[in-house]
Amino acid sequence: MDSFSLAVGAASALFILLCMLNNFDCLKNGRPDKDYLKYRWQPTGCNLSRFNATKFQLKLKGKRLMFVGDSLSLDQWQSLTCMLHAADPQADWDLVQDGNSTCKNAPRLILYEKALNTWAKWVDSEVDTTKTKIFFQGVSPDHDNCARVTQPLKSTQGTHPGELILEKDLRGMSKPVHLLNVTTLSQYRADRHLY
């Protein structure tokens, strides 16, 4: 543990607080300890240099980076965005370029719909469904302030807005997509998001 990690942890927590709508802010959501803010991964027998956001951005300029998988991939993406944000706290975090137009500081659901539309067009034009089955995992909702929830909920707050966007896009596609709909099930399980 070191003071740099604490500073990055604090900046990361601030980024999460401001940009991710408090959904992953452990301190705000009731986690009592703070030591995890100082953790730094250091492999045995290897001198791993500190993350350099500028070098990282230069190496990836003009390239694509994908996080494919489950909640661990989501955690990796969030960790990377936090490290990048700590290096340049004034940078816009939700900038989407679509052809010649740029969408900046838009609400998350608008950006989600734009991304889904792009994906749906790509699937319809590029995927051969005689050789490939397409699966899409639905929206995994966040539960704000769930640190004290210890039992599954008995009811939900209705349909998640992201689920409505997803279902509309899937209905408009020409290729069959198998939806792994985890949204409603996940809404009942606020108890699973303790930290």
Coordinates of N, CA and C in Angstrom, one line a residue:
M1 N 0.8 -1.2 0.0 CA 0.0 0.0 0.0 C 0.9 1.2 0.0
D2 N 0.5 2.3 -0.7 CA 1.2 3.5 -0.7 C 0.3 4.7 -0.9
S3 N 0.9 5.9 -0.7 CA 0.1 7.1 -0.8 C -0.4 7.4 -2.2
F4 N 0.4 7.0 -3.2 CA -0.1 7.2 -4.6 C -1.4 6.4 -4.8
S5 N -1.4 5.2 -4.3 CA -2.6 4.3 -4.5 C -3.8 5.0 -3.8
L6 N -3.5 5.6 -2.6 CA -4.6 6.3 -1.9 C -5.1 7.4 -2.8
A7 N -4.2 8.2 -3.4 CA -4.6 9.3 -4.2 C -5.4 8.8 -5.4
V8 N -4.9 7.8 -6.1 CA -5.7 7.2 -7.2 C -7.0 6.6 -6.7
G9 N -7.0 6.0 -5.6 CA -8.3 5.4 -5.0 C -9.3 6.5 -4.8
A10 N -8.8 7.7 -4.2 CA -9.7 8.8 -3.9 C -10.2 9.4 -5.2
A11 N -9.3 9.5 -6.2 CA -9.7 10.1 -7.5 C -10.7 9.1 -8.2
S12 N -10.4 7.8 -8.1 CA -11.3 6.8 -8.7 C -12.7 6.9 -8.0
A13 N -12.7 7.0 -6.7 CA -13.9 7.1 -5.9 C -14.7 8.3 -6.4
L14 N -14.0 9.4 -6.6 CA -14.6 10.7 -7.0 C -15.2 10.5 -8.4
F15 N -14.4 9.8 -9.3 CA -14.9 9.6 -10.7 C -16.2 8.7 -10.6
I16 N -16.2 7.7 -9.8 CA -17.3 6.8 -9.7 C -18.5 7.6 -9.1
L17 N -18.2 8.4 -8.1 CA -19.3 9.2 -7.5 C -19.9 10.1 -8.5
L18 N -19.1 10.8 -9.3 CA -19.7 11.8 -10.2 C -20.2 11.2 -11.5
C19 N -19.5 10.2 -12.0 CA -19.8 9.8 -13.4 C -20.5 8.5 -13.5
M20 N -20.5 7.7 -12.5 CA -21.1 6.4 -12.5 C -22.4 6.3 -11.6
L21 N -22.9 7.5 -11.2 CA -24.1 7.7 -10.5 C -24.1 6.9 -9.2
N22 N -22.9 6.8 -8.5 CA -22.8 6.3 -7.2 C -23.0 4.7 -7.1
N23 N -23.2 4.1 -8.2 CA -23.6 2.7 -8.2 C -22.5 1.8 -7.7
F24 N -21.2 2.2 -7.8 CA -20.1 1.4 -7.4 C -19.2 2.1 -6.4
D25 N -19.7 3.1 -5.7 CA -19.0 3.8 -4.7 C -19.1 3.0 -3.4
C26 N -18.1 2.2 -3.1 CA -18.1 1.4 -1.9 C -18.3 2.2 -0.6
L27 N -17.6 3.3 -0.5 CA -17.7 4.1 0.8 C -19.1 4.6 0.9
K28 N -19.6 5.2 -0.1 CA -21.0 5.8 0.0 C -22.0 4.8 0.3
N29 N -21.8 3.6 -0.3 CA -22.8 2.5 -0.1 C -22.6 1.7 1.2
G30 N -21.7 2.2 2.1 CA -21.7 1.6 3.4 C -20.5 0.7 3.7
R31 N -19.5 0.5 2.8 CA -18.3 -0.3 3.1 C -17.6 0.4 4.3
P32 N -17.3 -0.3 5.4 CA -16.7 0.4 6.6 C -15.2 0.6 6.5
D33 N -14.5 -0.3 5.8 CA -13.0 -0.2 5.8 C -12.5 0.7 4.6
K34 N -11.3 1.1 4.7 CA -10.7 2.0 3.6 C -9.4 1.5 3.1
D35 N -8.9 0.4 3.7 CA -7.6 -0.1 3.3 C -7.5 -0.5 1.8
Y36 N -8.6 -0.9 1.2 CA -8.6 -1.3 -0.2 C -8.2 -0.2 -1.1
L37 N -8.4 1.1 -0.6 CA -8.1 2.2 -1.5 C -6.5 2.3 -1.7
K38 N -5.8 1.6 -0.8 CA -4.3 1.7 -0.9 C -3.7 0.5 -1.6
Y39 N -4.4 -0.5 -2.0 CA -3.9 -1.7 -2.5 C -3.2 -1.4 -3.9
R40 N -2.1 -2.0 -4.1 CA -1.4 -1.9 -5.4 C -0.9 -3.3 -5.8
W41 N -1.3 -3.8 -6.9 CA -0.9 -5.1 -7.4 C 0.5 -5.1 -7.8
Q42 N 1.4 -5.9 -7.3 CA 2.8 -6.0 -7.7 C 3.2 -7.5 -7.8
P43 N 3.4 -8.0 -9.0 CA 3.7 -9.4 -9.2 C 5.1 -9.7 -8.6
T44 N 5.2 -10.9 -8.0 CA 6.5 -11.3 -7.4 C 7.6 -11.4 -8.5
G45 N 8.7 -10.9 -8.2 CA 9.9 -11.0 -9.1 C 9.8 -10.2 -10.3
C46 N 9.0 -9.2 -10.3 CA 8.8 -8.3 -11.5 C 8.6 -6.9 -11.0
N47 N 9.4 -6.0 -11.6 CA 9.2 -4.5 -11.3 C 8.2 -3.9 -12.2
L48 N 7.0 -3.9 -11.8 CA 5.9 -3.4 -12.7 C 5.9 -1.9 -12.5
S49 N 6.0 -1.2 -13.6 CA 6.0 0.3 -13.5 C 4.6 0.8 -13.3
R50 N 4.4 2.0 -12.8 CA 3.1 2.6 -12.6 C 2.4 2.8 -13.9
F51 N 1.1 2.8 -13.8 CA 0.3 3.0 -15.0 C 0.5 4.4 -15.5
N52 N 0.8 4.6 -16.8 CA 1.0 5.9 -17.4 C -0.1 6.1 -18.4
A53 N -1.1 7.0 -18.0 CA -2.3 7.2 -18.9 C -1.9 7.8 -20.2
T54 N -0.9 8.7 -20.3 CA -0.6 9.3 -21.5 C 0.0 8.3 -22.5
K55 N 1.0 7.4 -22.0 CA 1.6 6.4 -22.8 C 0.5 5.4 -23.3
F56 N -0.4 5.0 -22.4 CA -1.5 4.1 -22.7 C -2.3 4.7 -23.9
Q57 N -2.7 5.9 -23.8 CA -3.5 6.5 -24.8 C -2.8 6.7 -26.1
L58 N -1.5 7.0 -26.1 CA -0.7 7.0 -27.3 C -0.6 5.7 -28.0
K59 N -0.4 4.6 -27.2 CA -0.3 3.3 -27.8 C -1.6 2.8 -28.4
L60 N -2.7 3.2 -27.8 CA -4.0 2.8 -28.3 C -4.7 3.8 -29.3
K61 N -4.0 4.9 -29.6 CA -4.6 5.9 -30.5 C -4.9 5.2 -31.9
G62 N -6.2 5.3 -32.3 CA -6.6 4.8 -33.6 C -6.9 3.3 -33.5
K63 N -6.8 2.7 -32.3 CA -7.1 1.3 -32.2 C -8.4 1.1 -31.3
R64 N -8.8 -0.1 -31.3 CA -10.0 -0.5 -30.5 C -9.6 -1.4 -29.3
L65 N -10.2 -1.2 -28.2 CA -10.0 -2.0 -27.0 C -11.4 -2.5 -26.6
M66 N -11.5 -3.8 -26.5 CA -12.8 -4.4 -26.1 C -12.6 -5.2 -24.8
F67 N -13.6 -5.1 -23.9 CA -13.7 -5.8 -22.7 C -14.9 -6.8 -22.9
V68 N -14.6 -8.0 -23.2 CA -15.7 -9.0 -23.5 C -15.8 -10.0 -22.3
G69 N -16.9 -10.2 -21.8 CA -17.1 -11.2 -20.7 C -18.2 -10.9 -19.8
D70 N -17.9 -11.1 -18.5 CA -18.9 -10.9 -17.4 C -18.6 -9.7 -16.6
S71 N -19.0 -9.8 -15.3 CA -18.8 -8.7 -14.4 C -17.4 -8.4 -14.1
L72 N -16.5 -9.4 -14.3 CA -15.0 -9.1 -14.1 C -14.5 -8.1 -15.2
S73 N -15.1 -8.3 -16.4 CA -14.7 -7.4 -17.5 C -15.2 -6.0 -17.2
L74 N -16.4 -6.0 -16.7 CA -17.0 -4.7 -16.3 C -16.1 -4.0 -15.2
D75 N -15.6 -4.8 -14.3 CA -14.7 -4.2 -13.2 C -13.4 -3.7 -13.9
Q76 N -12.9 -4.5 -14.8 CA -11.6 -4.1 -15.5 C -11.8 -2.8 -16.2
W77 N -13.0 -2.7 -17.0 CA -13.3 -1.4 -17.7 C -13.4 -0.3 -16.7
Q78 N -14.1 -0.5 -15.6 CA -14.3 0.6 -14.7 C -12.9 1.0 -14.1
S79 N -12.1 0.0 -13.8 CA -10.8 0.3 -13.2 C -10.0 1.2 -14.2
L80 N -10.0 0.8 -15.5 CA -9.2 1.5 -16.5 C -9.8 2.9 -16.6
T81 N -11.1 3.1 -16.7 CA -11.6 4.5 -16.8 C -11.3 5.3 -15.6
C82 N -11.3 4.7 -14.4 CA -10.9 5.4 -13.2 C -9.4 5.9 -13.3
M83 N -8.5 5.0 -13.7 CA -7.1 5.4 -13.9 C -6.9 6.4 -14.9
L84 N -7.6 6.4 -16.0 CA -7.5 7.4 -17.0 C -8.1 8.7 -16.5
H85 N -9.2 8.7 -15.8 CA -9.8 9.9 -15.3 C -8.9 10.5 -14.2
A86 N -8.2 9.7 -13.4 CA -7.3 10.3 -12.4 C -6.2 11.0 -13.1
A87 N -5.7 10.6 -14.3 CA -4.7 11.3 -15.0 C -5.1 12.6 -15.6
D88 N -6.4 12.7 -16.0 CA -6.9 13.9 -16.6 C -8.4 14.1 -16.1
P89 N -8.6 14.6 -14.9 CA -9.9 14.7 -14.3 C -10.9 15.6 -15.1
Q90 N -10.3 16.5 -15.9 CA -11.2 17.4 -16.6 C -11.7 16.9 -18.0
A91 N -11.2 15.7 -18.4 CA -11.5 15.1 -19.7 C -13.0 14.7 -19.7
D92 N -13.6 14.8 -20.8 CA -15.0 14.3 -21.0 C -14.9 12.8 -20.9
W93 N -15.9 12.1 -20.2 CA -15.9 10.7 -20.1 C -16.9 10.0 -21.0
D94 N -17.9 10.8 -21.5 CA -18.9 10.2 -22.4 C -18.9 10.9 -23.7
L95 N -17.9 10.7 -24.5 CA -17.8 11.3 -25.8 C -17.9 10.1 -26.8
V96 N -18.9 10.2 -27.7 CA -19.1 9.2 -28.7 C -19.1 9.8 -30.0
Q97 N -18.3 9.3 -30.9 CA -18.2 9.8 -32.3 C -18.9 8.8 -33.2
D98 N -19.8 9.3 -34.0 CA -20.6 8.5 -34.9 C -20.4 9.2 -36.3
G99 N -19.5 8.6 -37.1 CA -19.3 9.3 -38.4 C -18.6 10.6 -38.2
N100 N -19.3 11.7 -38.7 CA -18.8 13.0 -38.6 C -19.4 13.8 -37.4
S101 N -20.3 13.2 -36.7 CA -21.0 13.8 -35.6 C -20.4 13.3 -34.3
T102 N -20.3 14.2 -33.3 CA -19.8 13.8 -32.0 C -20.9 14.1 -30.9
C103 N -21.2 13.1 -30.1 CA -22.2 13.2 -29.1 C -21.4 13.4 -27.7
K104 N -21.6 14.5 -27.1 CA -20.8 14.8 -25.9 C -21.7 15.0 -24.7
N105 N -21.3 14.5 -23.6 CA -22.0 14.7 -22.3 C -23.5 14.4 -22.4
A106 N -23.9 13.3 -23.1 CA -25.3 12.9 -23.3 C -25.6 12.0 -22.1
P107 N -26.9 11.9 -21.8 CA -27.4 10.9 -20.8 C -27.0 9.5 -21.2
R108 N -26.7 8.7 -20.2 CA -26.2 7.3 -20.5 C -27.2 6.5 -21.3
L109 N -28.5 6.6 -21.1 CA -29.4 5.8 -21.9 C -29.4 6.2 -23.4
I110 N -29.2 7.5 -23.7 CA -29.1 7.9 -25.1 C -27.8 7.2 -25.7
L111 N -26.7 7.2 -25.0 CA -25.5 6.6 -25.5 C -25.7 5.1 -25.6
Y112 N -26.4 4.5 -24.7 CA -26.6 3.1 -24.7 C -27.4 2.7 -26.0
E113 N -28.5 3.5 -26.2 CA -29.3 3.3 -27.4 C -28.5 3.4 -28.7
K114 N -27.6 4.4 -28.7 CA -26.8 4.7 -29.9 C -25.8 3.5 -30.1
A115 N -25.2 3.0 -29.0 CA -24.4 1.8 -29.1 C -25.1 0.6 -29.6
L116 N -26.3 0.3 -29.0 CA -27.1 -0.8 -29.5 C -27.5 -0.7 -30.9
N117 N -27.9 0.5 -31.4 CA -28.2 0.6 -32.8 C -27.1 0.3 -33.7
T118 N -25.9 0.7 -33.3 CA -24.7 0.4 -34.1 C -24.4 -1.1 -34.1
W119 N -24.5 -1.7 -32.9 CA -24.3 -3.2 -32.9 C -25.4 -3.9 -33.7
A120 N -26.6 -3.5 -33.6 CA -27.7 -4.2 -34.3 C -27.5 -4.1 -35.9
K121 N -27.1 -2.9 -36.3 CA -26.8 -2.8 -37.8 C -25.6 -3.7 -38.2
W122 N -24.6 -3.8 -37.4 CA -23.5 -4.6 -37.7 C -23.9 -6.1 -37.7
V123 N -24.6 -6.5 -36.7 CA -25.1 -7.9 -36.7 C -25.9 -8.2 -38.0
D124 N -26.9 -7.4 -38.3 CA -27.7 -7.6 -39.4 C -27.0 -7.6 -40.7
S125 N -25.9 -6.9 -40.8 CA -25.2 -6.8 -42.1 C -24.0 -7.8 -42.2
E126 N -23.4 -8.2 -41.1 CA -22.2 -9.0 -41.1 C -22.2 -10.4 -40.6
V127 N -23.2 -10.7 -39.8 CA -23.2 -12.1 -39.1 C -24.0 -13.1 -39.9
D128 N -23.4 -14.2 -40.2 CA -24.1 -15.3 -40.9 C -24.7 -16.2 -39.9
T129 N -26.0 -16.1 -39.7 CA -26.7 -16.8 -38.7 C -26.9 -18.3 -39.0
T130 N -26.5 -18.7 -40.2 CA -26.5 -20.2 -40.5 C -25.3 -20.8 -39.9
K131 N -24.3 -20.0 -39.5 CA -23.0 -20.5 -38.9 C -22.9 -20.0 -37.5
T132 N -23.6 -19.0 -37.1 CA -23.4 -18.4 -35.8 C -24.7 -18.1 -35.1
K133 N -24.8 -18.5 -33.8 CA -25.9 -18.1 -33.0 C -25.5 -16.9 -32.2
I134 N -26.5 -15.9 -32.1 CA -26.2 -14.7 -31.5 C -26.9 -14.6 -30.1
F135 N -26.1 -14.4 -29.1 CA -26.7 -14.3 -27.7 C -26.4 -12.9 -27.2
F136 N -27.3 -12.3 -26.5 CA -27.1 -11.0 -25.9 C -27.6 -11.0 -24.5
Q137 N -26.7 -10.7 -23.6 CA -27.1 -10.6 -22.2 C -27.8 -9.3 -21.9
G138 N -28.9 -9.3 -21.3 CA -29.7 -8.1 -21.0 C -29.0 -7.2 -20.0
V139 N -29.7 -6.2 -19.6 CA -29.2 -5.2 -18.7 C -29.1 -5.7 -17.3
S140 N -28.0 -5.5 -16.7 CA -27.8 -5.9 -15.3 C -28.0 -4.6 -14.5
P141 N -29.1 -4.4 -13.8 CA -29.4 -3.1 -13.2 C -28.5 -2.9 -11.9
D142 N -28.3 -1.6 -11.7 CA -27.5 -1.2 -10.5 C -28.5 -1.0 -9.3
H143 N -28.0 -1.2 -8.1 CA -28.8 -1.0 -6.9 C -28.1 0.0 -6.1
D144 N -28.5 1.3 -6.1 CA -27.9 2.3 -5.2 C -28.2 2.0 -3.8
N145 N -27.2 2.3 -3.0 CA -27.4 2.2 -1.5 C -28.0 0.8 -1.1
C146 N -27.3 -0.2 -1.5 CA -27.8 -1.6 -1.2 C -27.0 -2.2 -0.1
A147 N -26.1 -1.5 0.6 CA -25.2 -2.1 1.5 C -26.0 -2.8 2.7
R148 N -27.2 -2.4 3.0 CA -27.9 -2.9 4.1 C -29.0 -3.9 3.7
V149 N -29.1 -4.1 2.4 CA -30.1 -5.1 1.9 C -29.5 -6.5 2.0
T150 N -30.2 -7.3 2.7 CA -29.7 -8.7 3.0 C -30.6 -9.8 2.4
Q151 N -31.8 -9.4 1.9 CA -32.7 -10.4 1.4 C -33.1 -10.0 0.0
P152 N -33.5 -10.9 -0.9 CA -34.1 -10.5 -2.2 C -35.3 -9.6 -2.0
L153 N -35.5 -8.7 -2.9 CA -36.7 -7.8 -2.9 C -38.0 -8.6 -3.2
K154 N -39.1 -8.2 -2.7 CA -40.4 -8.9 -3.0 C -41.0 -8.3 -4.3
S155 N -40.6 -7.1 -4.7 CA -41.1 -6.4 -5.9 C -40.1 -5.5 -6.4
T156 N -40.2 -5.1 -7.7 CA -39.3 -4.2 -8.3 C -40.0 -2.9 -8.6
Q157 N -39.2 -2.0 -9.1 CA -39.7 -0.6 -9.4 C -40.2 -0.5 -10.9
G158 N -40.5 -1.7 -11.5 CA -41.0 -1.7 -12.9 C -39.9 -2.1 -13.8
T159 N -40.2 -1.9 -15.1 CA -39.3 -2.3 -16.1 C -38.1 -1.3 -16.2
H160 N -36.9 -1.8 -16.2 CA -35.7 -1.0 -16.3 C -35.7 -0.3 -17.7
P161 N -35.4 1.0 -17.7 CA -35.4 1.7 -19.0 C -34.5 1.2 -20.1
G162 N -33.3 0.6 -19.6 CA -32.4 0.0 -20.6 C -33.0 -1.2 -21.2
E163 N -33.8 -1.9 -20.5 CA -34.4 -3.1 -21.0 C -35.4 -2.8 -22.1
L164 N -36.1 -1.7 -22.0 CA -37.1 -1.2 -23.0 C -36.3 -0.9 -24.3
I165 N -35.2 -0.2 -24.2 CA -34.4 0.2 -25.3 C -33.9 -1.1 -26.0
L166 N -33.4 -2.0 -25.2 CA -32.8 -3.3 -25.8 C -33.9 -4.0 -26.5
E167 N -35.1 -4.2 -25.9 CA -36.2 -5.0 -26.6 C -36.6 -4.3 -27.9
K168 N -36.7 -3.0 -27.9 CA -37.1 -2.3 -29.1 C -36.1 -2.6 -30.2
D169 N -34.8 -2.5 -29.9 CA -33.8 -2.7 -30.9 C -33.8 -4.2 -31.4
L170 N -34.0 -5.1 -30.5 CA -34.0 -6.5 -30.9 C -35.2 -6.8 -31.8
R171 N -36.3 -6.2 -31.6 CA -37.5 -6.4 -32.4 C -37.3 -5.8 -33.8
G172 N -36.5 -4.8 -34.0 CA -36.2 -4.2 -35.3 C -35.1 -4.9 -36.1
M173 N -34.5 -5.9 -35.5 CA -33.4 -6.6 -36.2 C -33.9 -7.7 -37.1
S174 N -33.2 -7.9 -38.3 CA -33.6 -9.0 -39.2 C -33.0 -10.3 -38.8
K175 N -32.0 -10.4 -38.1 CA -31.3 -11.6 -37.6 C -31.8 -12.0 -36.3
P176 N -32.0 -13.3 -36.0 CA -32.4 -13.8 -34.7 C -31.4 -13.6 -33.6
V177 N -31.8 -13.0 -32.5 CA -30.9 -12.8 -31.4 C -31.5 -13.5 -30.2
H178 N -30.8 -14.3 -29.4 CA -31.3 -15.0 -28.2 C -31.0 -14.1 -27.1
L179 N -32.0 -13.5 -26.4 CA -31.8 -12.6 -25.3 C -31.7 -13.4 -24.0
L180 N -30.6 -13.3 -23.3 CA -30.4 -13.8 -22.0 C -30.9 -12.8 -21.0
N181 N -32.2 -12.8 -20.7 CA -32.8 -11.6 -20.0 C -32.6 -11.8 -18.5
V182 N -31.6 -11.1 -18.0 CA -31.3 -11.2 -16.5 C -31.8 -10.0 -15.8
T183 N -32.5 -9.1 -16.5 CA -32.8 -7.8 -15.8 C -33.8 -8.0 -14.7
T184 N -35.0 -8.5 -14.9 CA -36.0 -8.7 -13.9 C -35.4 -9.5 -12.7
L185 N -34.8 -10.6 -13.0 CA -34.2 -11.4 -12.0 C -33.2 -10.6 -11.1
S186 N -32.4 -9.9 -11.8 CA -31.3 -9.1 -11.1 C -32.0 -8.0 -10.3
Q187 N -33.1 -7.4 -10.7 CA -33.7 -6.3 -10.0 C -34.2 -6.9 -8.6
Y188 N -34.6 -8.1 -8.5 CA -35.0 -8.7 -7.3 C -33.9 -8.9 -6.3
R189 N -32.6 -9.1 -6.9 CA -31.5 -9.5 -6.1 C -30.6 -8.3 -5.7
A190 N -31.2 -7.2 -5.1 CA -30.4 -6.1 -4.6 C -29.4 -6.6 -3.5
D191 N -29.7 -7.7 -2.9 CA -28.8 -8.2 -1.8 C -27.5 -8.7 -2.3
R192 N -27.4 -8.9 -3.6 CA -26.1 -9.5 -4.2 C -25.1 -8.4 -4.4
H193 N -25.4 -7.1 -4.3 CA -24.5 -6.0 -4.5 C -24.0 -5.4 -3.3
L194 N -23.5 -6.2 -2.3 CA -23.1 -5.6 -1.1 C -21.9 -4.7 -1.2
Y195 N -20.9 -5.1 -1.9 CA -19.7 -4.3 -2.1 C -19.3 -4.4 -3.6

